[in-house]
mmCIF file of C-alpha atoms in Angstrom:
data_model
loop_
_atom_site.group_PDB
_atom_site.id
_atom_site.type_symbol
_atom_site.label_atom_id
_atom_site.label_comp_id
_atom_site.label_asym_id
_atom_site.label_seq_id
_atom_site.Cartn_x
_atom_site.Cartn_y
_atom_site.Cartn_z
ATOM 1 C CA GLN I 1004 0.120 0.046 -0.090
ATOM 2 C CA HIS I 1005 1.128 3.486 -0.655
ATOM 3 C CA GLU I 1006 -0.072 7.107 -0.258
ATOM 4 C CA ASP I 1007 1.119 10.506 -1.084
ATOM 5 C CA MET I 1008 3.091 12.786 1.578
ATOM 6 C CA ASP I 1009 2.392 16.116 1.833
ATOM 7 C CA LEU I 1010 5.510 17.952 0.172
ATOM 8 C CA THR I 1011 6.198 20.590 2.288
ATOM 9 C CA LYS I 1012 7.276 18.521 5.120
ATOM 10 C CA LEU I 1013 9.773 16.729 2.912
ATOM 11 C CA PRO I 1014 13.422 17.287 2.358
ATOM 12 C CA GLN I 1015 14.563 20.161 -0.281
ATOM 13 C CA GLY I 1016 15.022 18.534 -3.787
ATOM 14 C CA ALA I 1017 12.012 15.929 -3.642
ATOM 15 C CA SER I 1018 9.328 16.194 -6.446
ATOM 16 C CA ARG I 1019 6.955 13.554 -4.431
ATOM 17 C CA GLY I 1020 7.019 11.758 -1.534
ATOM 18 C CA VAL I 1021 5.247 8.541 -0.878
ATOM 19 C CA ARG I 1022 4.375 6.529 2.457
ATOM 20 C CA VAL I 1023 4.580 2.883 2.092
ATOM 21 C CA LEU I 1024 3.511 -0.212 4.390
ATOM 22 C CA TYR I 1025 4.956 -3.649 2.891
ATOM 23 C CA SER I 1026 5.413 -6.974 4.422
ATOM 24 C CA SER I 1027 8.575 -8.326 5.353
ATOM 25 C CA GLN I 1028 9.786 -11.229 7.608
ATOM 26 C CA ASN I 1029 9.808 -10.820 11.404
ATOM 27 C CA GLY I 1030 13.247 -10.475 12.292
ATOM 28 C CA VAL I 1031 13.101 -11.361 15.931
ATOM 29 C CA SER I 1032 11.344 -14.769 15.594
ATOM 30 C CA LYS I 1033 13.104 -15.203 11.980
ATOM 31 C CA SER I 1034 9.700 -15.973 10.531
ATOM 32 C CA GLY I 1035 6.155 -14.897 10.321
ATOM 33 C CA SER I 1036 5.265 -11.851 7.674
ATOM 34 C CA ILE I 1037 4.990 -8.592 9.972
ATOM 35 C CA ALA I 1038 3.987 -4.998 8.252
ATOM 36 C CA VAL I 1039 6.225 -2.245 8.135
ATOM 37 C CA SER I 1040 6.337 1.269 7.006
ATOM 38 C CA GLY I 1041 8.712 3.723 5.105
ATOM 39 C CA GLN I 1042 8.625 5.959 2.471
ATOM 40 C CA ILE I 1043 10.273 6.757 -0.770
ATOM 41 C CA LEU I 1044 11.406 10.313 -1.816
ATOM 42 C CA PHE I 1045 11.929 11.079 -5.634
ATOM 43 C CA PRO I 1046 14.338 13.506 -6.851
ATOM 44 C CA LYS I 1047 12.710 16.498 -9.056
ATOM 45 C CA GLY I 1048 13.294 16.044 -13.006
ATOM 46 C CA LYS I 1049 12.437 13.461 -15.364
ATOM 47 C CA ALA I 1050 13.226 9.864 -14.465
ATOM 48 C CA PRO I 1051 16.176 8.399 -16.544
ATOM 49 C CA VAL I 1052 15.732 5.314 -19.059
ATOM 50 C CA GLY I 1053 16.231 2.459 -16.135
ATOM 51 C CA GLY I 1054 14.803 4.729 -13.694
ATOM 52 C CA TRP I 1055 17.019 6.294 -10.674
ATOM 53 C CA PRO I 1056 19.547 4.617 -8.613
ATOM 54 C CA VAL I 1057 18.707 4.114 -4.964
ATOM 55 C CA VAL I 1058 20.034 5.655 -1.704
ATOM 56 C CA ALA I 1059 18.230 3.078 0.783
ATOM 57 C CA TRP I 1060 17.984 5.714 3.761
ATOM 58 C CA GLU I 1061 18.328 4.004 7.359
ATOM 59 C CA HIS I 1062 17.868 6.236 10.254
ATOM 60 C CA GLY I 1063 19.508 7.079 13.184
ATOM 61 C CA THR I 1064 17.809 6.804 16.603
ATOM 62 C CA THR I 1065 14.561 8.942 16.985
ATOM 63 C CA GLY I 1066 12.936 6.559 19.962
ATOM 64 C CA VAL I 1067 10.786 2.886 20.232
ATOM 65 C CA ALA I 1068 6.983 4.659 20.179
ATOM 66 C CA ASP I 1069 5.487 4.195 16.860
ATOM 67 C CA VAL I 1070 5.038 8.281 16.783
ATOM 68 C CA CYS I 1071 8.717 8.307 16.601
ATOM 69 C CA ALA I 1072 8.550 6.925 12.874
ATOM 70 C CA PRO I 1073 9.864 9.346 10.235
ATOM 71 C CA SER I 1074 7.409 8.599 7.841
ATOM 72 C CA TRP I 1075 4.737 9.958 9.886
ATOM 73 C CA ARG I 1076 7.248 12.295 12.319
ATOM 74 C CA GLY I 1077 9.128 13.958 9.531
ATOM 75 C CA TYR I 1078 13.355 14.357 9.680
ATOM 76 C CA SER I 1079 15.146 16.712 12.050
ATOM 77 C CA SER I 1080 16.786 19.644 9.805
ATOM 78 C CA ARG I 1081 20.159 17.576 9.560
ATOM 79 C CA ASP I 1082 18.699 14.654 8.053
ATOM 80 C CA LYS I 1083 16.686 17.252 5.758
ATOM 81 C CA ALA I 1084 20.217 18.621 4.568
ATOM 82 C CA TYR I 1085 21.732 15.057 4.184
ATOM 83 C CA LEU I 1086 18.961 13.640 2.106
ATOM 84 C CA SER I 1087 18.541 16.934 -0.159
ATOM 85 C CA ARG I 1088 21.830 16.549 -1.377
ATOM 86 C CA TRP I 1089 21.564 12.848 -2.213
ATOM 87 C CA LEU I 1090 18.228 13.833 -4.159
ATOM 88 C CA SER I 1091 19.909 16.616 -5.562
ATOM 89 C CA GLU I 1092 22.490 14.133 -6.713
ATOM 90 C CA GLY I 1093 20.199 12.188 -8.709
ATOM 91 C CA PHE I 1094 19.058 9.229 -6.338
ATOM 92 C CA VAL I 1095 15.850 8.390 -5.302
ATOM 93 C CA VAL I 1096 15.701 7.665 -1.421
ATOM 94 C CA VAL I 1097 13.868 4.546 -0.041
ATOM 95 C CA ALA I 1098 13.416 4.769 3.731
ATOM 96 C CA THR I 1099 12.042 2.328 6.136
ATOM 97 C CA ASP I 1100 10.715 3.080 9.381
ATOM 98 C CA TYR I 1101 12.107 -0.781 10.518
ATOM 99 C CA GLN I 1102 10.155 -3.164 12.312
ATOM 100 C CA GLY I 1103 7.894 -2.187 15.113
ATOM 101 C CA LEU I 1104 8.371 1.335 14.808
ATOM 102 C CA GLY I 1105 5.058 2.963 13.642
ATOM 103 C CA THR I 1106 3.492 -0.372 13.257
ATOM 104 C CA PRO I 1107 2.572 -3.210 15.696
ATOM 105 C CA GLY I 1108 4.569 -4.569 18.218
ATOM 106 C CA PRO I 1109 7.985 -3.371 20.189
ATOM 107 C CA HIS I 1110 10.731 -1.962 18.058
ATOM 108 C CA PRO I 1111 13.452 -4.435 18.132
ATOM 109 C CA TYR I 1112 16.273 -1.647 18.510
ATOM 110 C CA LEU I 1113 19.559 -2.048 17.246
ATOM 111 C CA PHE I 1114 19.019 -5.678 16.155
ATOM 112 C CA TYR I 1115 20.865 -6.018 12.696
ATOM 113 C CA ARG I 1116 18.055 -8.870 11.778
ATOM 114 C CA PRO I 1117 14.913 -7.321 11.977
ATOM 115 C CA GLU I 1118 16.406 -3.807 10.761
ATOM 116 C CA GLY I 1119 18.214 -5.611 7.966
ATOM 117 C CA TYR I 1120 14.844 -7.233 7.058
ATOM 118 C CA SER I 1121 12.773 -4.099 6.927
ATOM 119 C CA VAL I 1122 15.282 -2.326 4.680
ATOM 120 C CA LEU I 1123 15.649 -5.367 2.017
ATOM 121 C CA ASP I 1124 11.837 -6.281 1.637
ATOM 122 C CA GLY I 1125 11.476 -2.287 1.663
ATOM 123 C CA LEU I 1126 13.579 -2.070 -1.540
ATOM 124 C CA ARG I 1127 11.767 -5.232 -2.743
ATOM 125 C CA ALA I 1128 8.512 -3.324 -2.472
ATOM 126 C CA SER I 1129 9.701 -0.111 -3.729
ATOM 127 C CA LEU I 1130 11.499 -1.738 -7.000
ATOM 128 C CA SER I 1131 8.419 -3.508 -7.939
ATOM 129 C CA ALA I 1132 5.679 -0.537 -7.087
ATOM 130 C CA PHE I 1133 7.795 1.391 -9.316
ATOM 131 C CA PRO I 1134 9.509 -0.552 -11.670
ATOM 132 C CA LYS I 1135 9.763 2.488 -14.310
ATOM 133 C CA GLU I 1136 11.044 5.140 -11.804
ATOM 134 C CA ILE I 1137 13.147 3.320 -9.173
ATOM 135 C CA LYS I 1138 16.831 1.555 -10.915
ATOM 136 C CA ASN I 1139 17.893 -2.191 -9.275
ATOM 137 C CA TRP I 1140 21.047 -0.074 -8.406
ATOM 138 C CA ILE I 1141 21.370 0.438 -4.371
ATOM 139 C CA VAL I 1142 23.485 2.056 -1.782
ATOM 140 C CA LEU I 1143 22.871 1.115 1.724
ATOM 141 C CA VAL I 1144 23.097 4.488 3.617
ATOM 142 C CA GLY I 1145 22.803 4.615 7.459
ATOM 143 C CA GLN I 1146 23.662 6.642 10.095
ATOM 144 C CA SER I 1147 24.368 5.842 13.994
ATOM 145 C CA GLN I 1148 21.322 2.988 14.702
ATOM 146 C CA GLY I 1149 21.018 3.002 10.724
ATOM 147 C CA SER I 1150 24.717 2.202 10.411
ATOM 148 C CA GLY I 1151 23.716 -1.274 11.954
ATOM 149 C CA ALA I 1152 20.973 -1.703 9.789
ATOM 150 C CA ALA I 1153 22.855 -0.717 6.596
ATOM 151 C CA LEU I 1154 25.705 -3.287 7.449
ATOM 152 C CA GLY I 1155 23.104 -5.869 8.766
ATOM 153 C CA ALA I 1156 20.939 -5.670 5.561
ATOM 154 C CA ALA I 1157 24.345 -5.392 3.561
ATOM 155 C CA TRP I 1158 25.431 -9.032 5.590
ATOM 156 C CA LEU I 1159 22.088 -10.417 5.230
ATOM 157 C CA ALA I 1160 21.362 -9.446 1.648
ATOM 158 C CA PRO I 1161 23.484 -12.328 -0.567
ATOM 159 C CA SER I 1162 21.738 -14.884 1.034
ATOM 160 C CA TYR I 1163 17.915 -13.106 1.702
ATOM 161 C CA ALA I 1164 17.400 -10.914 -1.154
ATOM 162 C CA ALA I 1165 20.164 -11.762 -3.459
ATOM 163 C CA GLU I 1166 18.341 -10.325 -6.577
ATOM 164 C CA LEU I 1167 18.732 -6.765 -4.978
ATOM 165 C CA ASN I 1168 21.635 -5.146 -6.804
ATOM 166 C CA ILE I 1169 23.510 -3.631 -3.873
ATOM 167 C CA ARG I 1170 26.571 -1.611 -4.667
ATOM 168 C CA GLY I 1171 28.231 -0.534 -1.586
ATOM 169 C CA VAL I 1172 27.206 1.142 2.277
ATOM 170 C CA VAL I 1173 28.077 4.088 3.498
ATOM 171 C CA ALA I 1174 27.681 3.978 7.549
ATOM 172 C CA THR I 1175 28.562 7.002 9.684
ATOM 173 C CA GLY I 1176 28.409 7.598 13.554
ATOM 174 C CA LEU I 1177 28.940 3.661 13.691
ATOM 175 C CA VAL I 1178 26.718 1.567 15.928
ATOM 176 C CA THR I 1179 27.395 -1.990 15.437
ATOM 177 C CA GLY I 1180 29.410 -4.923 16.702
ATOM 178 C CA PHE I 1181 30.833 -7.763 14.707
ATOM 179 C CA ALA I 1182 31.682 -11.291 16.694
ATOM 180 C CA ALA I 1183 35.513 -10.944 16.612
ATOM 181 C CA PRO I 1184 37.856 -13.938 16.271
ATOM 182 C CA PRO I 1185 40.432 -14.584 18.790
ATOM 183 C CA GLY I 1186 43.301 -11.734 18.385
ATOM 184 C CA ALA I 1187 41.691 -9.274 17.062
ATOM 185 C CA ARG I 1188 42.877 -5.582 16.800
ATOM 186 C CA HIS I 1189 40.514 -4.217 19.327
ATOM 187 C CA VAL I 1190 40.855 -1.784 21.993
ATOM 188 C CA PRO I 1191 38.246 -1.530 24.781
ATOM 189 C CA ILE I 1192 34.871 -0.041 24.754
ATOM 190 C CA PRO I 1193 33.830 1.631 27.714
ATOM 191 C CA GLU I 1194 30.956 0.430 29.734
ATOM 192 C CA VAL I 1195 28.824 3.330 29.079
ATOM 193 C CA TYR I 1196 28.328 2.016 25.456
ATOM 194 C CA THR I 1197 27.874 -1.615 26.377
ATOM 195 C CA ASP I 1198 26.440 -1.733 29.665
ATOM 196 C CA ALA I 1199 22.377 -0.837 30.312
ATOM 197 C CA SER I 1200 23.018 0.304 33.778
ATOM 198 C CA LYS I 1201 26.161 2.503 32.989
ATOM 199 C CA MET I 1202 24.878 3.978 29.561
ATOM 200 C CA ASP I 1203 23.278 7.475 28.894
ATOM 201 C CA SER I 1204 19.736 6.739 30.574
ATOM 202 C CA ALA I 1205 17.488 7.771 27.550
ATOM 203 C CA PHE I 1206 19.807 5.430 25.724
ATOM 204 C CA ALA I 1207 19.379 2.852 28.382
ATOM 205 C CA MET I 1208 15.455 3.076 28.430
ATOM 206 C CA LEU I 1209 15.275 2.618 24.723
ATOM 207 C CA ARG I 1210 17.387 -0.805 24.691
ATOM 208 C CA VAL I 1211 15.058 -2.284 27.874
ATOM 209 C CA GLU I 1212 11.609 -0.862 26.373
ATOM 210 C CA GLY I 1213 12.517 -1.546 22.691
ATOM 211 C CA SER I 1214 15.325 -4.207 22.371
ATOM 212 C CA ASP I 1215 15.011 -6.324 25.415
ATOM 213 C CA GLN I 1216 11.159 -6.027 25.474
ATOM 214 C CA SER I 1217 11.264 -7.296 21.755
ATOM 215 C CA LEU I 1218 13.254 -10.402 23.079
ATOM 216 C CA GLN I 1219 10.802 -11.218 26.024
ATOM 217 C CA PRO I 1220 7.395 -10.447 25.071
ATOM 218 C CA GLU I 1221 5.672 -12.545 27.694
ATOM 219 C CA THR I 1222 7.490 -10.285 30.194
ATOM 220 C CA ASP I 1223 6.588 -6.664 30.574
ATOM 221 C CA SER I 1224 9.632 -4.247 30.930
ATOM 222 C CA ARG I 1225 8.206 -2.466 33.875
ATOM 223 C CA THR I 1226 8.727 -5.356 36.098
ATOM 224 C CA VAL I 1227 12.379 -5.015 36.170
ATOM 225 C CA LEU I 1228 11.944 -0.949 36.630
ATOM 226 C CA THR I 1229 12.328 1.372 39.618
ATOM 227 C CA SER I 1230 9.736 3.951 40.295
ATOM 228 C CA ALA I 1231 11.942 6.183 38.226
ATOM 229 C CA GLY I 1232 13.037 3.928 35.807
ATOM 230 C CA ARG I 1233 8.339 3.649 35.161
ATOM 231 C CA GLN I 1234 8.296 7.642 35.113
ATOM 232 C CA MET I 1235 10.916 7.039 32.460
ATOM 233 C CA SER I 1236 9.599 4.081 30.745
ATOM 234 C CA GLN I 1237 6.039 6.077 30.069
ATOM 235 C CA ILE I 1238 8.164 8.743 27.967
ATOM 236 C CA ALA I 1239 9.673 6.249 26.107
ATOM 237 C CA ARG I 1240 6.232 4.255 25.310
ATOM 238 C CA HIS I 1241 4.690 7.660 23.927
ATOM 239 C CA ALA I 1242 7.044 9.992 23.143
ATOM 240 C CA CYS I 1243 10.692 10.180 21.170
ATOM 241 C CA LEU I 1244 14.368 10.470 21.898
ATOM 242 C CA HIS I 1245 14.873 14.002 23.082
ATOM 243 C CA ASN I 1246 11.684 13.853 25.539
ATOM 244 C CA LEU I 1247 13.641 11.286 26.985
ATOM 245 C CA PHE I 1248 16.539 13.713 27.143
ATOM 246 C CA ASP I 1249 14.546 16.266 28.990
ATOM 247 C CA LYS I 1250 13.039 13.747 31.468
ATOM 248 C CA ALA I 1251 15.916 12.173 32.301
ATOM 249 C CA ASP I 1252 17.497 15.917 33.026
ATOM 250 C CA GLN I 1253 14.229 16.812 35.195
ATOM 251 C CA LEU I 1254 14.605 13.618 37.393
ATOM 252 C CA LYS I 1255 18.418 14.225 37.788
ATOM 253 C CA VAL I 1256 18.795 10.310 37.078
ATOM 254 C CA GLN I 1257 21.434 7.794 36.267
ATOM 255 C CA SER I 1258 20.809 4.703 34.509
ATOM 256 C CA ASN I 1259 22.001 2.610 37.502
ATOM 257 C CA ALA I 1260 18.859 3.786 39.333
ATOM 258 C CA LEU I 1261 16.183 2.933 36.925
ATOM 259 C CA PHE I 1262 16.331 -0.744 36.973
ATOM 260 C CA ASN I 1263 16.186 -3.398 39.625
ATOM 261 C CA GLU I 1264 17.911 -6.939 39.887
ATOM 262 C CA LYS I 1265 15.776 -8.499 37.584
ATOM 263 C CA LEU I 1266 17.502 -6.682 34.429
ATOM 264 C CA PRO I 1267 20.365 -9.560 33.873
ATOM 265 C CA ALA I 1268 17.823 -11.955 33.057
ATOM 266 C CA PHE I 1269 15.774 -9.550 31.384
ATOM 267 C CA GLU I 1270 18.794 -8.486 28.999
ATOM 268 C CA ALA I 1271 19.157 -12.206 28.098
ATOM 269 C CA GLY I 1272 20.169 -12.749 24.225
ATOM 270 C CA HIS I 1273 20.724 -8.867 23.757
ATOM 271 C CA ASP I 1274 24.572 -9.084 22.635
ATOM 272 C CA ALA I 1275 23.653 -12.366 20.460
ATOM 273 C CA ALA I 1276 20.769 -10.307 18.615
ATOM 274 C CA PHE I 1277 23.098 -6.955 18.648
ATOM 275 C CA THR I 1278 26.287 -8.578 16.855
ATOM 276 C CA ILE I 1279 26.549 -9.341 13.285
ATOM 277 C CA PRO I 1280 28.149 -12.980 13.038
ATOM 278 C CA ASN I 1281 30.980 -11.955 10.974
ATOM 279 C CA ALA I 1282 32.692 -8.972 9.578
ATOM 280 C CA LYS I 1283 32.749 -9.653 5.907
ATOM 281 C CA ILE I 1284 30.758 -7.885 3.827
ATOM 282 C CA SER I 1285 30.372 -8.468 -0.095
ATOM 283 C CA PHE I 1286 30.074 -4.482 -1.240
ATOM 284 C CA PRO I 1287 32.681 -1.778 -0.482
ATOM 285 C CA VAL I 1288 32.077 0.151 2.832
ATOM 286 C CA PHE I 1289 32.465 3.976 3.327
ATOM 287 C CA ALA I 1290 33.003 4.475 7.183
ATOM 288 C CA GLY I 1291 32.521 8.003 8.463
ATOM 289 C CA THR I 1292 33.556 9.009 12.080
ATOM 290 C CA GLY I 1293 33.581 12.216 13.802
ATOM 291 C CA LEU I 1294 36.590 12.406 16.412
ATOM 292 C CA ALA I 1295 34.572 13.826 18.645
ATOM 293 C CA ASP I 1296 31.790 11.948 18.745
ATOM 294 C CA GLY I 1297 31.234 11.291 22.485
ATOM 295 C CA GLU I 1298 27.545 9.842 21.747
ATOM 296 C CA ALA I 1299 28.966 6.633 19.631
ATOM 297 C CA GLY I 1300 32.453 6.557 21.105
ATOM 298 C CA VAL I 1301 35.102 6.187 18.730
ATOM 299 C CA ASN I 1302 36.546 3.387 19.683
ATOM 300 C CA GLY I 1303 33.575 0.690 18.979
ATOM 301 C CA GLN I 1304 33.826 2.342 15.065
ATOM 302 C CA TYR I 1305 37.350 1.695 15.173
ATOM 303 C CA ASN I 1306 36.936 -1.696 16.037
ATOM 304 C CA ALA I 1307 33.787 -2.197 13.721
ATOM 305 C CA VAL I 1308 36.056 -0.975 10.874
ATOM 306 C CA ALA I 1309 39.046 -3.143 12.275
ATOM 307 C CA ALA I 1310 36.830 -6.269 12.214
ATOM 308 C CA MET I 1311 35.720 -5.564 8.417
ATOM 309 C CA CYS I 1312 39.390 -4.827 7.284
ATOM 310 C CA ASP I 1313 40.156 -8.318 8.714
ATOM 311 C CA ALA I 1314 37.412 -9.742 7.398
ATOM 312 C CA GLY I 1315 38.432 -8.624 3.875
ATOM 313 C CA THR I 1316 36.132 -6.037 3.163
ATOM 314 C CA HIS I 1317 36.957 -3.224 1.226
ATOM 315 C CA VAL I 1318 36.571 -0.264 3.488
ATOM 316 C CA LEU I 1319 37.293 3.376 3.062
ATOM 317 C CA TRP I 1320 37.295 4.975 6.666
ATOM 318 C CA LYS I 1321 37.518 8.661 7.148
ATOM 319 C CA ARG I 1322 37.930 10.378 10.151
ATOM 320 C CA TYR I 1323 36.861 14.182 10.724
ATOM 321 C CA PRO I 1324 38.703 16.079 13.388
ATOM 322 C CA GLY I 1325 36.335 17.916 15.908
ATOM 323 C CA MET I 1326 33.300 16.480 14.447
ATOM 324 C CA THR I 1327 30.569 14.946 16.766
ATOM 325 C CA HIS I 1328 28.178 12.249 15.825
ATOM 326 C CA ASN I 1329 25.848 14.805 14.547
ATOM 327 C CA GLY I 1330 28.167 17.337 12.859
ATOM 328 C CA ALA I 1331 30.109 14.400 11.058
ATOM 329 C CA VAL I 1332 26.325 13.262 9.356
ATOM 330 C CA ASN I 1333 27.026 16.402 6.573
ATOM 331 C CA VAL I 1334 30.495 17.063 6.815
ATOM 332 C CA SER I 1335 31.205 13.062 5.403
ATOM 333 C CA LEU I 1336 29.371 13.835 2.416
ATOM 334 C CA LYS I 1337 32.109 15.222 0.783
ATOM 335 C CA ASP I 1338 33.724 12.012 0.854
ATOM 336 C CA SER I 1339 30.695 9.456 0.662
ATOM 337 C CA ILE I 1340 28.926 11.239 -2.268
ATOM 338 C CA PRO I 1341 32.086 10.369 -4.559
ATOM 339 C CA PHE I 1342 32.132 7.130 -3.178
ATOM 340 C CA ALA I 1343 28.540 6.566 -4.525
ATOM 341 C CA LYS I 1344 29.824 8.305 -7.800
ATOM 342 C CA THR I 1345 32.875 6.252 -8.306
ATOM 343 C CA LEU I 1346 30.425 2.900 -7.559
ATOM 344 C CA LEU I 1347 27.823 4.235 -10.132
ATOM 345 C CA ALA I 1348 30.973 4.536 -12.717
ATOM 346 C CA GLY I 1349 31.471 1.130 -12.314
ATOM 347 C CA HIS I 1350 34.920 1.754 -10.434
ATOM 348 C CA MET I 1351 36.148 0.792 -7.444
ATOM 349 C CA PRO I 1352 36.622 3.226 -4.658
ATOM 350 C CA PRO I 1353 39.771 3.594 -2.597
ATOM 351 C CA GLN I 1354 39.964 1.668 0.441
ATOM 352 C CA SER I 1355 42.233 2.580 3.694
ATOM 353 C CA CYS I 1356 42.397 -0.995 5.625
ATOM 354 C CA ALA I 1357 46.551 -0.424 5.512
ATOM 355 C CA SER I 1358 46.549 2.528 7.565
ATOM 356 C CA ILE I 1359 44.009 2.454 9.937
ATOM 357 C CA LYS I 1360 44.617 3.022 13.553
ATOM 358 C CA PRO I 1361 43.184 4.000 16.700
ATOM 359 C CA PRO I 1362 41.409 7.414 16.902
ATOM 360 C CA GLY I 1363 42.641 7.862 20.915
ATOM 361 C CA PRO I 1364 40.340 9.971 23.115
ATOM 362 C CA VAL I 1365 37.309 11.580 21.949
ATOM 363 C CA GLU I 1366 38.043 15.139 21.038
ATOM 364 C CA GLU I 1367 36.286 18.466 21.763
ATOM 365 C CA ALA I 1368 33.900 19.565 19.300
ATOM 366 C CA LEU I 1369 34.754 22.276 17.116
ATOM 367 C CA PRO I 1370 32.415 25.296 17.364
ATOM 368 C CA ASN I 1371 30.561 26.866 14.625
ATOM 369 C CA VAL I 1372 29.538 23.908 12.663
ATOM 370 C CA PRO I 1373 26.243 23.424 12.011
ATOM 371 C CA TRP I 1374 24.727 20.525 13.838
ATOM 372 C CA ASN I 1375 28.081 20.115 15.475
ATOM 373 C CA ASN I 1376 26.276 20.175 19.125
#
């Protein structure tokens, strides 16, 4: 199913926006069909013969409540600017909301399989619905949460959707993990990025209300929460990420005060559902990291790049001094668009696996750069 969207709410450069509802495979149970929502943004001008090439946009964290689905909520100014640039370069944008975000059921936040299935089935549905306008030539493009979705979709594609002509991946602000072989050249990741009881309380709540709840559907997440946690839960269930930030500031609550002793059992299976089984991606990967990214951290991003390089993936890693998680998104376009255009021309982009090195401490953010907060 599809319906036209209000053009005034879309990124500049879109000639038409179509909200879509399509069938996908449940990525938590790994069987059964579910409904997933999303949107298609068409660039201006007449479609070339064979259709426009595709940027499959995998969005960053918005929340786990249905109202946070981008096809309904719209995009931030940062993402509007970013998508406008891809549209102006002649790409159609196909953007899933992901399983459980805007449709029934919990949203399996940061889990590569449900997100990857949502991406790939959204592409199938879009190509089927608009065969003359959309070309089966695809770059998977994701930021933050979406970086894991893009890489998860790329990892799943050869076995799950081999008919899709995926040519590359663009991933910025990487939030993903690969199963590492013994002796991998990894650096330690601070627990603030990996442990729900130590991370930022807003992200901890999304993990428990979205990710863990999807794995434990018979147990109400509130049974693992304290009274402060239940107040945060109310926000997570009905509002979006920045509302959670505001509530955490209001309550002055750290994540370790949100949960009771039942949390570890509720977290069972989380790491396995988050971690991509190996780091061999069949397509060239562009990775972009802001060296002032304290939100996702820089060590985990290095580890993901190192794992892909060790596995033989063709990786171009660009690092942006003074750029934050938000700031690096649009700054990276100066490198990611040429990367995509090189692939579109039938050539192989450069790679940087021979020269990667750990990034060191998170830098200070540069002032006076748009969205570099």
